[in-house]
PDB file of C-alpha atoms in Angstrom:
ATOM      1  CA  UNK A   8      11.189  21.577 -52.508  1.00 46.00           C
ATOM      2  CA  UNK A   9       9.329  20.700 -49.318  1.00 48.00           C
ATOM      3  CA  UNK A  10       6.117  18.800 -49.876  1.00 54.00           C
ATOM      4  CA  UNK A  11       2.967  20.564 -48.717  1.00 53.00           C
ATOM      5  CA  UNK A  12       0.842  18.465 -46.386  1.00 53.00           C
ATOM      6  CA  UNK A  13      -2.831  19.179 -46.824  1.00 62.00           C
ATOM      7  CA  UNK A  14      -5.371  19.073 -43.984  1.00 61.00           C
ATOM      8  CA  UNK A  15      -6.778  15.691 -44.957  1.00 62.00           C
ATOM      9  CA  UNK A  16      -3.371  14.025 -44.927  1.00 62.00           C
ATOM     10  CA  UNK A  17      -2.486  15.646 -41.579  1.00 58.00           C
ATOM     11  CA  UNK A  18      -5.751  14.476 -40.063  1.00 65.00           C
ATOM     12  CA  UNK A  19      -5.041  11.027 -41.397  1.00 65.00           C
ATOM     13  CA  UNK A  20      -1.653  10.917 -39.737  1.00 66.00           C
ATOM     14  CA  UNK A  21      -3.151  12.064 -36.435  1.00 67.00           C
ATOM     15  CA  UNK A  22      -5.739   9.342 -36.729  1.00 67.00           C
ATOM     16  CA  UNK A  23      -3.058   6.711 -37.276  1.00 65.00           C
ATOM     17  CA  UNK A  24      -1.098   7.939 -34.237  1.00 65.00           C
ATOM     18  CA  UNK A  25      -4.224   7.972 -32.078  1.00 72.00           C
ATOM     19  CA  UNK A  26      -5.160   4.474 -33.179  1.00 77.00           C
ATOM     20  CA  UNK A  27      -1.671   3.188 -32.411  1.00 80.00           C
ATOM     21  CA  UNK A  28      -1.775   4.819 -28.971  1.00 88.00           C
ATOM     22  CA  UNK A  29      -5.188   3.309 -28.205  1.00 90.00           C
ATOM     23  CA  UNK A  30      -3.952  -0.106 -29.323  1.00 92.00           C
ATOM     24  CA  UNK A  31      -0.906   0.195 -27.051  1.00 93.00           C
ATOM     25  CA  UNK A  32      -3.125   1.166 -24.106  1.00 95.00           C
ATOM     26  CA  UNK A  33      -5.419  -1.780 -24.747  1.00 95.00           C
ATOM     27  CA  UNK A  34      -2.450  -4.159 -24.896  1.00 95.00           C
ATOM     28  CA  UNK A  35      -1.182  -2.840 -21.546  1.00 95.00           C
ATOM     29  CA  UNK A  36      -4.565  -3.397 -19.925  1.00 96.00           C
ATOM     30  CA  UNK A  37      -4.862  -6.919 -21.347  1.00 96.00           C
ATOM     31  CA  UNK A  38      -1.507  -7.742 -19.785  1.00 96.00           C
ATOM     32  CA  UNK A  39      -2.726  -6.310 -16.465  1.00 96.00           C
ATOM     33  CA  UNK A  40      -5.766  -8.597 -16.698  1.00 96.00           C
ATOM     34  CA  UNK A  41      -3.458 -11.618 -16.465  1.00 96.00           C
ATOM     35  CA  UNK A  42      -1.897 -10.241 -13.281  1.00 96.00           C
ATOM     36  CA  UNK A  43      -5.306  -9.555 -11.715  1.00 96.00           C
ATOM     37  CA  UNK A  44      -6.562 -13.069 -12.408  1.00 95.00           C
ATOM     38  CA  UNK A  45      -3.366 -14.710 -11.135  1.00 95.00           C
ATOM     39  CA  UNK A  46      -3.319 -12.696  -7.906  1.00 94.00           C
ATOM     40  CA  UNK A  47      -6.970 -13.361  -7.146  1.00 92.00           C
ATOM     41  CA  UNK A  48      -6.650 -17.084  -7.699  1.00 91.00           C
ATOM     42  CA  UNK A  49      -3.598 -17.217  -5.460  1.00 92.00           C
ATOM     43  CA  UNK A  50      -5.663 -16.028  -2.463  1.00 88.00           C
ATOM     44  CA  UNK A  51      -9.148 -17.575  -2.884  1.00 87.00           C
ATOM     45  CA  UNK A  52     -11.696 -16.479  -0.296  1.00 84.00           C
ATOM     46  CA  UNK A  53      -9.304 -13.943   1.159  1.00 88.00           C
ATOM     47  CA  UNK A  54      -8.294 -11.243  -1.321  1.00 93.00           C
ATOM     48  CA  UNK A  55     -10.436  -9.622  -3.998  1.00 94.00           C
ATOM     49  CA  UNK A  56      -8.516  -8.304  -7.013  1.00 96.00           C
ATOM     50  CA  UNK A  57     -10.125  -5.736  -9.308  1.00 96.00           C
ATOM     51  CA  UNK A  58      -8.795  -4.198 -12.524  1.00 97.00           C
ATOM     52  CA  UNK A  59     -10.364  -0.839 -13.416  1.00 96.00           C
ATOM     53  CA  UNK A  60     -10.212   0.544 -16.956  1.00 97.00           C
ATOM     54  CA  UNK A  61      -9.959   4.274 -16.286  1.00 96.00           C
ATOM     55  CA  UNK A  62     -10.661   5.128 -19.925  1.00 95.00           C
ATOM     56  CA  UNK A  63     -14.319   4.266 -19.341  1.00 94.00           C
ATOM     57  CA  UNK A  64     -15.101   5.342 -15.742  1.00 92.00           C
ATOM     58  CA  UNK A  65     -18.832   4.614 -15.992  1.00 93.00           C
ATOM     59  CA  UNK A  66     -18.082   0.973 -16.827  1.00 93.00           C
ATOM     60  CA  UNK A  67     -14.596   0.700 -15.391  1.00 94.00           C
ATOM     61  CA  UNK A  68     -14.403  -2.788 -13.874  1.00 95.00           C
ATOM     62  CA  UNK A  69     -12.635  -4.916 -16.423  1.00 96.00           C
ATOM     63  CA  UNK A  70     -11.795  -7.888 -14.193  1.00 96.00           C
ATOM     64  CA  UNK A  71     -12.982  -8.842 -10.719  1.00 95.00           C
ATOM     65  CA  UNK A  72     -11.363 -12.000  -9.433  1.00 94.00           C
ATOM     66  CA  UNK A  73     -12.302 -13.693  -6.167  1.00 92.00           C
ATOM     67  CA  UNK A  74     -15.328 -11.418  -5.812  1.00 92.00           C
ATOM     68  CA  UNK A  75     -15.901 -10.332  -2.191  1.00 90.00           C
ATOM     69  CA  UNK A  76     -17.649  -6.980  -2.684  1.00 90.00           C
ATOM     70  CA  UNK A  77     -20.558  -8.089  -4.874  1.00 89.00           C
ATOM     71  CA  UNK A  78     -19.576  -5.812  -7.763  1.00 92.00           C
ATOM     72  CA  UNK A  79     -19.619  -6.940 -11.384  1.00 92.00           C
ATOM     73  CA  UNK A  80     -17.647  -6.470 -14.583  1.00 94.00           C
ATOM     74  CA  UNK A  81     -18.840  -3.211 -16.117  1.00 93.00           C
ATOM     75  CA  UNK A  82     -19.537  -1.444 -12.819  1.00 93.00           C
ATOM     76  CA  UNK A  83     -18.296   2.107 -12.340  1.00 92.00           C
ATOM     77  CA  UNK A  84     -14.945   3.332 -11.051  1.00 91.00           C
ATOM     78  CA  UNK A  85     -14.260   4.160  -7.369  1.00 91.00           C
ATOM     79  CA  UNK A  86     -13.259   7.525  -5.886  1.00 90.00           C
ATOM     80  CA  UNK A  87      -9.562   6.693  -6.209  1.00 89.00           C
ATOM     81  CA  UNK A  88     -10.036   5.977  -9.898  1.00 91.00           C
ATOM     82  CA  UNK A  89     -11.730   9.329 -10.434  1.00 92.00           C
ATOM     83  CA  UNK A  90      -8.919  11.071  -8.571  1.00 92.00           C
ATOM     84  CA  UNK A  91      -6.343   9.521 -10.893  1.00 93.00           C
ATOM     85  CA  UNK A  92      -8.349  10.401 -13.990  1.00 93.00           C
ATOM     86  CA  UNK A  93      -8.494  14.038 -12.902  1.00 93.00           C
ATOM     87  CA  UNK A  94      -4.876  14.285 -11.751  1.00 93.00           C
ATOM     88  CA  UNK A  95      -1.997  12.439 -13.498  1.00 91.00           C
ATOM     89  CA  UNK A  96       0.171  13.487 -10.542  1.00 93.00           C
ATOM     90  CA  UNK A  97      -1.939  11.515  -8.070  1.00 93.00           C
ATOM     91  CA  UNK A  98       0.147   8.862  -6.217  1.00 93.00           C
ATOM     92  CA  UNK A  99       0.566   5.704  -8.270  1.00 94.00           C
ATOM     93  CA  UNK A 100       0.495   3.438  -5.220  1.00 95.00           C
ATOM     94  CA  UNK A 101      -1.787   3.801  -2.187  1.00 93.00           C
ATOM     95  CA  UNK A 102      -0.895   0.921   0.098  1.00 93.00           C
ATOM     96  CA  UNK A 103      -2.494  -0.791   3.083  1.00 92.00           C
ATOM     97  CA  UNK A 104      -5.317   1.687   3.696  1.00 92.00           C
ATOM     98  CA  UNK A 105      -8.400   0.707   5.745  1.00 92.00           C
ATOM     99  CA  UNK A 106     -11.510  -0.119   3.757  1.00 91.00           C
ATOM    100  CA  UNK A 107     -14.857  -1.865   4.156  1.00 89.00           C
ATOM    101  CA  UNK A 108     -16.931  -4.276   2.086  1.00 88.00           C
ATOM    102  CA  UNK A 109     -20.634  -3.426   1.499  1.00 86.00           C
ATOM    103  CA  UNK A 110     -21.722  -5.910   4.179  1.00 83.00           C
ATOM    104  CA  UNK A 111     -19.555  -4.215   6.805  1.00 83.00           C
ATOM    105  CA  UNK A 112     -16.591  -6.588   6.832  1.00 85.00           C
ATOM    106  CA  UNK A 113     -13.305  -4.741   7.389  1.00 89.00           C
ATOM    107  CA  UNK A 114     -10.737  -4.807   4.616  1.00 90.00           C
ATOM    108  CA  UNK A 115      -7.176  -3.717   3.994  1.00 92.00           C
ATOM    109  CA  UNK A 116      -6.673  -2.344   0.495  1.00 94.00           C
ATOM    110  CA  UNK A 117      -3.907  -1.427  -1.914  1.00 95.00           C
ATOM    111  CA  UNK A 118      -4.472   0.491  -5.152  1.00 94.00           C
ATOM    112  CA  UNK A 119      -1.904   0.610  -7.968  1.00 96.00           C
ATOM    113  CA  UNK A 120      -2.331   3.100 -10.811  1.00 96.00           C
ATOM    114  CA  UNK A 121      -1.114   2.094 -14.278  1.00 96.00           C
ATOM    115  CA  UNK A 122       0.061   4.798 -16.702  1.00 96.00           C
ATOM    116  CA  UNK A 123       0.585   4.620 -20.454  1.00 95.00           C
ATOM    117  CA  UNK A 124       3.605   5.924 -22.355  1.00 93.00           C
ATOM    118  CA  UNK A 125       2.107   9.424 -22.337  1.00 93.00           C
ATOM    119  CA  UNK A 126       2.002   9.469 -18.539  1.00 94.00           C
ATOM    120  CA  UNK A 127      -1.787   9.199 -18.320  1.00 95.00           C
ATOM    121  CA  UNK A 128      -3.550   6.859 -15.921  1.00 96.00           C
ATOM    122  CA  UNK A 129      -5.425   4.273 -17.969  1.00 96.00           C
ATOM    123  CA  UNK A 130      -6.006   1.541 -15.375  1.00 96.00           C
ATOM    124  CA  UNK A 131      -5.850   0.723 -11.681  1.00 95.00           C
ATOM    125  CA  UNK A 132      -5.194  -2.629 -10.042  1.00 97.00           C
ATOM    126  CA  UNK A 133      -6.823  -2.895  -6.608  1.00 95.00           C
ATOM    127  CA  UNK A 134      -6.413  -5.554  -3.916  1.00 96.00           C
ATOM    128  CA  UNK A 135      -8.930  -5.809  -1.075  1.00 94.00           C
ATOM    129  CA  UNK A 136      -7.934  -8.167   1.733  1.00 92.00           C
ATOM    130  CA  UNK A 137     -10.769  -9.497   3.915  1.00 90.00           C
ATOM    131  CA  UNK A 138      -9.241  -9.090   7.378  1.00 86.00           C
ATOM    132  CA  UNK A 139     -12.369 -10.430   9.087  1.00 81.00           C
ATOM    133  CA  UNK A 140     -11.305 -13.904   7.951  1.00 73.00           C
ATOM    134  CA  UNK A 141      -8.216 -13.512  10.123  1.00 71.00           C
ATOM    135  CA  UNK A 142     -10.180 -12.615  13.277  1.00 62.00           C
ATOM    136  CA  UNK A 143     -10.583 -16.192  14.613  1.00 62.00           C
ATOM    137  CA  UNK A 144      -6.872 -16.777  14.120  1.00 62.00           C
ATOM    138  CA  UNK A 145      -6.092 -13.483  15.849  1.00 60.00           C
ATOM    139  CA  UNK A 146      -8.286 -14.431  18.806  1.00 59.00           C
ATOM    140  CA  UNK A 147      -6.630 -17.827  19.101  1.00 63.00           C
ATOM    141  CA  UNK A 148      -3.164 -16.286  19.083  1.00 65.00           C
ATOM    142  CA  UNK A 149      -4.262 -13.646  21.600  1.00 65.00           C
ATOM    143  CA  UNK A 150      -5.445 -16.345  23.978  1.00 66.00           C
ATOM    144  CA  UNK A 151      -2.248 -18.277  23.443  1.00 67.00           C
ATOM    145  CA  UNK A 152       0.028 -15.397  24.428  1.00 62.00           C
ATOM    146  CA  UNK A 153      -2.199 -13.992  27.206  1.00 64.00           C
ATOM    147  CA  UNK A 154      -0.571 -13.708  30.647  1.00 59.00           C
ATOM    148  CA  UNK A 155      -1.961 -14.035  34.163  1.00 57.00           C
ATOM    149  CA  UNK A 156      -4.303 -11.114  34.872  1.00 52.00           C
ATOM    150  CA  UNK A 157      -3.196 -11.038  38.509  1.00 53.00           C
ATOM    151  CA  UNK A 158       0.022  -9.210  37.645  1.00 47.00           C
ATOM    152  CA  UNK A 159      -1.036  -7.092  34.656  1.00 49.00           C
ATOM    153  CA  UNK A 160      -0.977  -3.770  36.493  1.00 51.00           C
ATOM    154  CA  UNK A 161       2.714  -3.921  37.243  1.00 50.00           C
ATOM    155  CA  UNK A 162       5.721  -5.229  35.425  1.00 45.00           C
ATOM    156  CA  UNK A 163       7.555  -7.849  37.473  1.00 44.00           C
ATOM    157  CA  UNK A 164      10.650  -7.741  35.331  1.00 44.00           C
ATOM    158  CA  UNK A 165      12.048  -6.457  32.046  1.00 41.00           C
ATOM    159  CA  UNK A 166      13.233  -9.117  29.648  1.00 38.00           C
ATOM    160  CA  UNK A 167      14.176  -6.768  26.819  1.00 44.00           C
ATOM    161  CA  UNK A 168      17.679  -5.514  26.363  1.00 45.00           C
ATOM    162  CA  UNK A 169      18.769  -2.756  24.050  1.00 47.00           C
ATOM    163  CA  UNK A 170      20.822  -4.746  21.574  1.00 68.00           C
ATOM    164  CA  UNK A 171      20.548  -4.420  17.798  1.00 72.00           C
ATOM    165  CA  UNK A 172      18.097  -7.294  17.462  1.00 76.00           C
ATOM    166  CA  UNK A 173      15.691  -5.801  20.008  1.00 80.00           C
ATOM    167  CA  UNK A 174      15.979  -2.381  18.368  1.00 84.00           C
ATOM    168  CA  UNK A 175      15.223  -3.772  14.908  1.00 85.00           C
ATOM    169  CA  UNK A 176      12.244  -5.684  16.272  1.00 85.00           C
ATOM    170  CA  UNK A 177      10.894  -2.563  17.978  1.00 87.00           C
ATOM    171  CA  UNK A 178      11.225  -0.500  14.792  1.00 88.00           C
ATOM    172  CA  UNK A 179       9.541  -3.157  12.650  1.00 87.00           C
ATOM    173  CA  UNK A 180       6.688  -3.606  15.131  1.00 87.00           C
ATOM    174  CA  UNK A 181       6.041   0.139  15.371  1.00 88.00           C
ATOM    175  CA  UNK A 182       6.068   0.396  11.570  1.00 86.00           C
ATOM    176  CA  UNK A 183       3.726  -2.588  11.244  1.00 85.00           C
ATOM    177  CA  UNK A 184       1.235  -0.834  13.528  1.00 84.00           C
ATOM    178  CA  UNK A 185       1.061   1.833  10.820  1.00 83.00           C
ATOM    179  CA  UNK A 186       0.652  -0.768   8.062  1.00 80.00           C
ATOM    180  CA  UNK A 187       4.062  -0.186   6.499  1.00 81.00           C
ATOM    181  CA  UNK A 188       7.726  -1.148   6.507  1.00 85.00           C
ATOM    182  CA  UNK A 189      10.201   1.156   8.311  1.00 87.00           C
ATOM    183  CA  UNK A 190      11.549   2.693   5.101  1.00 88.00           C
ATOM    184  CA  UNK A 191       8.109   3.210   3.520  1.00 87.00           C
ATOM    185  CA  UNK A 192       6.778   5.257   6.448  1.00 89.00           C
ATOM    186  CA  UNK A 193       5.885   8.888   5.841  1.00 91.00           C
ATOM    187  CA  UNK A 194       8.078  11.617   7.327  1.00 91.00           C
ATOM    188  CA  UNK A 195       5.582  12.266  10.116  1.00 92.00           C
ATOM    189  CA  UNK A 196       5.279   8.570  10.959  1.00 92.00           C
ATOM    190  CA  UNK A 197       9.070   8.229  11.073  1.00 93.00           C
ATOM    191  CA  UNK A 198       9.249  11.198  13.419  1.00 93.00           C
ATOM    192  CA  UNK A 199       6.586   9.675  15.679  1.00 92.00           C
ATOM    193  CA  UNK A 200       8.380   6.316  15.637  1.00 92.00           C
ATOM    194  CA  UNK A 201      11.734   7.876  16.599  1.00 93.00           C
ATOM    195  CA  UNK A 202      10.131   9.797  19.455  1.00 92.00           C
ATOM    196  CA  UNK A 203       8.517   6.601  20.720  1.00 91.00           C
ATOM    197  CA  UNK A 204      11.880   4.816  20.629  1.00 89.00           C
ATOM    198  CA  UNK A 205      13.468   7.724  22.502  1.00 88.00           C
ATOM    199  CA  UNK A 206      10.701   7.601  25.103  1.00 87.00           C
ATOM    200  CA  UNK A 207      11.173   3.832  25.502  1.00 84.00           C
ATOM    201  CA  UNK A 208      14.878   4.276  26.216  1.00 83.00           C
ATOM    202  CA  UNK A 209      16.425   2.870  23.064  1.00 83.00           C
ATOM    203  CA  UNK A 210      18.696   5.884  22.655  1.00 81.00           C
ATOM    204  CA  UNK A 211      20.546   4.829  25.808  1.00 75.00           C
ATOM    205  CA  UNK A 212      22.456   2.332  23.704  1.00 71.00           C
ATOM    206  CA  UNK A 213      25.589   3.433  21.895  1.00 71.00           C
ATOM    207  CA  UNK A 214      25.189   3.584  18.108  1.00 79.00           C
ATOM    208  CA  UNK A 215      21.397   3.354  18.490  1.00 85.00           C
ATOM    209  CA  UNK A 216      20.834   6.530  16.449  1.00 87.00           C
ATOM    210  CA  UNK A 217      22.856   5.180  13.517  1.00 88.00           C
ATOM    211  CA  UNK A 218      21.074   1.827  13.693  1.00 87.00           C
ATOM    212  CA  UNK A 219      17.693   3.569  13.634  1.00 91.00           C
ATOM    213  CA  UNK A 220      18.812   5.745  10.732  1.00 90.00           C
ATOM    214  CA  UNK A 221      19.807   2.667   8.736  1.00 89.00           C
ATOM    215  CA  UNK A 222      16.469   0.985   9.411  1.00 89.00           C
ATOM    216  CA  UNK A 223      14.441   4.055   8.404  1.00 92.00           C
ATOM    217  CA  UNK A 224      16.606   5.004   5.435  1.00 89.00           C
ATOM    218  CA  UNK A 225      17.456   8.465   6.771  1.00 91.00           C
ATOM    219  CA  UNK A 226      20.586  10.181   8.090  1.00 91.00           C
ATOM    220  CA  UNK A 227      21.800  10.042  11.689  1.00 88.00           C
ATOM    221  CA  UNK A 228      21.281  13.789  11.972  1.00 90.00           C
ATOM    222  CA  UNK A 229      17.663  13.386  10.852  1.00 91.00           C
ATOM    223  CA  UNK A 230      17.098  10.827  13.605  1.00 91.00           C
ATOM    224  CA  UNK A 231      18.357  13.266  16.225  1.00 89.00           C
ATOM    225  CA  UNK A 232      16.133  16.006  14.767  1.00 90.00           C
ATOM    226  CA  UNK A 233      13.119  13.676  14.899  1.00 90.00           C
ATOM    227  CA  UNK A 234      13.883  12.834  18.534  1.00 87.00           C
ATOM    228  CA  UNK A 235      13.697  16.484  19.676  1.00 83.00           C
TER     229      UNK A 235
END
């Protein structure tokens, strides 16, 4: 005969399951803490790494390593964290988006959502790169590669050919301008990139469409559709 489970016993079982789930979530976040600390200490003075505990949005910051924003452990969650709390379908990775520190310094950020076994966001690992630190280096390189201003209005010659190496370089440079790799570009960015390549004359080369397709991770037919 089947045993009757009374309400108290059922509640007890639910409590045990809930406790086990909470313990598993906490273990996952403690492991993420190690990653946050290691990443921050790898890039001192350059990249802030923050681990948000999305279970407690009012006091979300669990770890802040290489602090560049002036926030503290226990501070509240950001807008991205709230978006993930409200929508489990929100993208798990938002990469290389423009950001800004409180003092106005520009930053490049990446946010990685962490889900538990139930598919719920419980944490977010965020990296904020201080790009202002790179400005002096950028200026120095700009001066190094600068050409004579006397002939800037007209091109005296074209040194680029349309071989595979030049095509790959052009694709990678255009993707980098959008803060991504060729294959990670959105559909609209891939379309814009293909049209730029077509405008620049890269389709004059035989097999160029297939080479572009391979670089972008799409079909040859898709490349021709993008180029229209």
